[in-house]
Amino acid sequence: MSHKKPNLPTKICATCARPFTWRKRWAACWGSVRYCSDACRSRRRESNAEATGIQERPSERTNVRRTPG
């Protein structure tokens, strides 16, 4: 890209506290965007669960193997 985009809105990520700029895919939901990436969003969920002592349900775990029967 040969030009800069100085007029794009920015926000501060709720997890890492770094600034991030508007992206075209966020055009419809920019008001509700709080995290700069999926990684920050997942880290925020993990830290909230640890802080509150809530255990995740088995259906929310990604590495769950279910046995037939």
XYZ file of N, CA and C in Angstrom:
207
model
N 0.845 -1.156 0.000
C 0.000 0.000 0.000
C 0.905 1.238 0.000
N 0.706 2.100 -0.935
C 1.593 3.245 -1.073
C 1.149 4.475 -0.295
N -0.002 4.406 0.336
C -0.472 5.555 1.106
C -0.896 5.124 2.507
N -0.873 6.079 3.416
C -1.305 5.795 4.779
C -2.766 6.189 4.921
N -3.405 5.661 5.930
C -4.805 5.968 6.171
C -4.926 6.657 7.533
N -4.645 7.936 7.602
C -4.605 8.624 8.893
C -5.969 8.909 9.502
N -7.029 8.792 8.734
C -8.345 9.184 9.224
C -9.191 8.029 9.740
N -8.609 6.860 9.928
C -9.362 5.722 10.428
C -9.517 5.825 11.945
N -10.691 5.479 12.477
C -10.869 5.512 13.929
C -10.048 4.429 14.619
N -9.674 4.682 15.850
C -8.910 3.708 16.625
C -9.601 3.456 17.954
N -9.285 2.317 18.549
C -9.756 1.940 19.882
C -8.600 1.294 20.620
N -8.776 1.105 21.926
C -7.795 0.414 22.753
C -8.356 -0.969 23.084
N -7.568 -1.999 22.873
C -7.988 -3.379 23.141
C -8.216 -3.566 24.643
N -9.309 -4.226 25.002
C -9.656 -4.446 26.403
C -8.731 -5.454 27.081
N -8.024 -6.274 26.328
C -7.137 -7.281 26.899
C -5.685 -6.828 26.945
N -5.144 -6.427 25.804
C -3.715 -6.106 25.736
C -3.428 -4.616 25.857
N -4.449 -3.788 25.850
C -4.340 -2.330 25.998
C -3.526 -1.666 24.886
N -3.453 -2.289 23.725
C -2.788 -1.694 22.577
C -3.835 -1.047 21.668
N -3.469 -0.001 20.958
C -4.422 0.606 20.031
C -4.569 -0.250 18.771
N -5.776 -0.279 18.232
C -5.999 -0.944 16.952
C -6.931 -0.082 16.126
N -6.839 -0.194 14.822
C -7.606 0.661 13.932
C -8.769 -0.088 13.307
N -9.686 0.684 12.789
C -10.888 0.190 12.136
C -10.516 -0.696 10.955
N -11.282 -1.764 10.759
C -11.112 -2.637 9.595
C -12.428 -2.704 8.851
N -12.363 -2.908 7.583
C -13.564 -2.916 6.760
C -14.562 -3.974 7.220
N -14.083 -5.116 7.667
C -14.995 -6.174 8.103
C -15.746 -5.803 9.384
N -15.251 -4.764 10.105
C -15.917 -4.292 11.315
C -16.866 -3.130 11.034
N -17.117 -2.806 9.778
C -17.923 -1.637 9.427
C -19.314 -1.692 10.057
N -19.945 -2.841 10.059
C -21.310 -2.960 10.576
C -21.373 -3.041 12.097
N -20.276 -3.444 12.747
C -20.323 -3.681 14.187
C -19.227 -2.946 14.961
N -18.701 -1.872 14.427
C -17.581 -1.163 15.049
C -17.901 -0.717 16.475
N -19.134 -0.380 16.750
C -19.510 0.052 18.091
C -19.357 -1.028 19.145
N -19.460 -2.276 18.762
C -19.369 -3.369 19.728
C -18.013 -4.068 19.752
N -17.088 -3.671 18.894
C -15.755 -4.287 18.855
C -14.959 -3.836 20.078
N -14.425 -4.805 20.844
C -13.657 -4.491 22.053
C -12.239 -5.035 22.022
N -11.994 -6.042 21.186
C -10.701 -6.717 21.179
C -10.047 -6.588 19.817
N -8.718 -6.537 19.801
C -7.986 -6.351 18.553
C -7.883 -7.638 17.732
N -8.057 -8.788 18.380
C -7.906 -10.052 17.665
C -8.678 -11.165 18.361
N -8.804 -12.295 17.685
C -9.440 -13.469 18.297
C -8.623 -13.970 19.476
N -7.310 -13.853 19.376
C -6.446 -14.303 20.480
C -6.728 -13.497 21.746
N -6.867 -12.186 21.608
C -7.161 -11.353 22.790
C -8.549 -11.660 23.333
N -9.499 -11.916 22.456
C -10.849 -12.243 22.912
C -10.853 -13.554 23.695
N -10.108 -14.550 23.240
C -10.076 -15.830 23.957
C -9.296 -15.710 25.264
N -8.237 -14.921 25.294
C -7.503 -14.697 26.541
C -8.373 -13.996 27.569
N -9.220 -13.102 27.133
C -10.100 -12.380 28.050
C -11.083 -13.355 28.689
N -11.631 -14.270 27.920
C -12.561 -15.268 28.460
C -11.874 -16.151 29.488
N -10.638 -16.568 29.192
C -9.895 -17.422 30.123
C -9.618 -16.695 31.430
N -9.205 -15.438 31.346
C -8.884 -14.701 32.564
C -10.140 -14.413 33.380
N -11.275 -14.184 32.732
C -12.527 -13.971 33.457
C -12.947 -15.237 34.192
N -12.792 -16.386 33.572
C -13.171 -17.649 34.197
C -12.283 -17.935 35.402
N -11.002 -17.653 35.292
C -10.085 -17.879 36.410
C -10.373 -16.922 37.562
N -10.679 -15.693 37.246
C -10.917 -14.688 38.280
C -12.207 -14.957 39.048
N -13.234 -15.462 38.364
C -14.519 -15.691 39.012
C -14.654 -17.102 39.558
N -13.746 -17.987 39.183
C -13.803 -19.359 39.663
C -14.816 -20.216 38.914
N -15.284 -19.741 37.790
C -16.261 -20.484 37.001
C -15.527 -21.520 36.161
N -16.037 -22.733 36.189
C -15.461 -23.778 35.354
C -16.262 -23.852 34.072
N -15.555 -24.090 32.981
C -16.255 -24.166 31.711
C -17.017 -25.475 31.596
N -18.075 -25.428 30.839
C -18.865 -26.634 30.608
C -18.157 -27.518 29.587
N -18.362 -28.817 29.629
C -17.692 -29.703 28.670
C -17.980 -29.338 27.219
N -19.157 -28.813 26.930
C -19.488 -28.447 25.554
C -18.673 -27.255 25.075
N -18.100 -26.458 25.983
C -17.309 -25.302 25.610
C -15.835 -25.640 25.420
N -15.402 -26.776 25.877
C -14.009 -27.169 25.712
C -13.773 -27.577 24.270
N -12.578 -27.303 23.787
C -12.275 -27.612 22.381
C -11.704 -29.012 22.211
N -11.094 -29.579 23.230
C -10.435 -30.874 23.086
C -11.199 -31.995 23.800
N -12.489 -31.980 23.717
C -13.287 -32.992 24.400
C -13.562 -34.148 23.447
N -13.264 -35.334 23.908
C -13.612 -36.517 23.120
C -14.817 -37.174 23.758
N -15.773 -37.455 22.965
C -16.976 -38.110 23.484
C -16.976 -39.557 23.035
N -17.284 -40.420 23.957
C -17.325 -41.842 23.620
C -18.753 -42.234 23.283
N -18.928 -43.057 22.274
C -20.284 -43.470 21.903
C -20.871 -44.371 22.982
N -22.150 -44.198 23.173
C -22.769 -45.141 24.052
C -23.461 -44.630 25.182
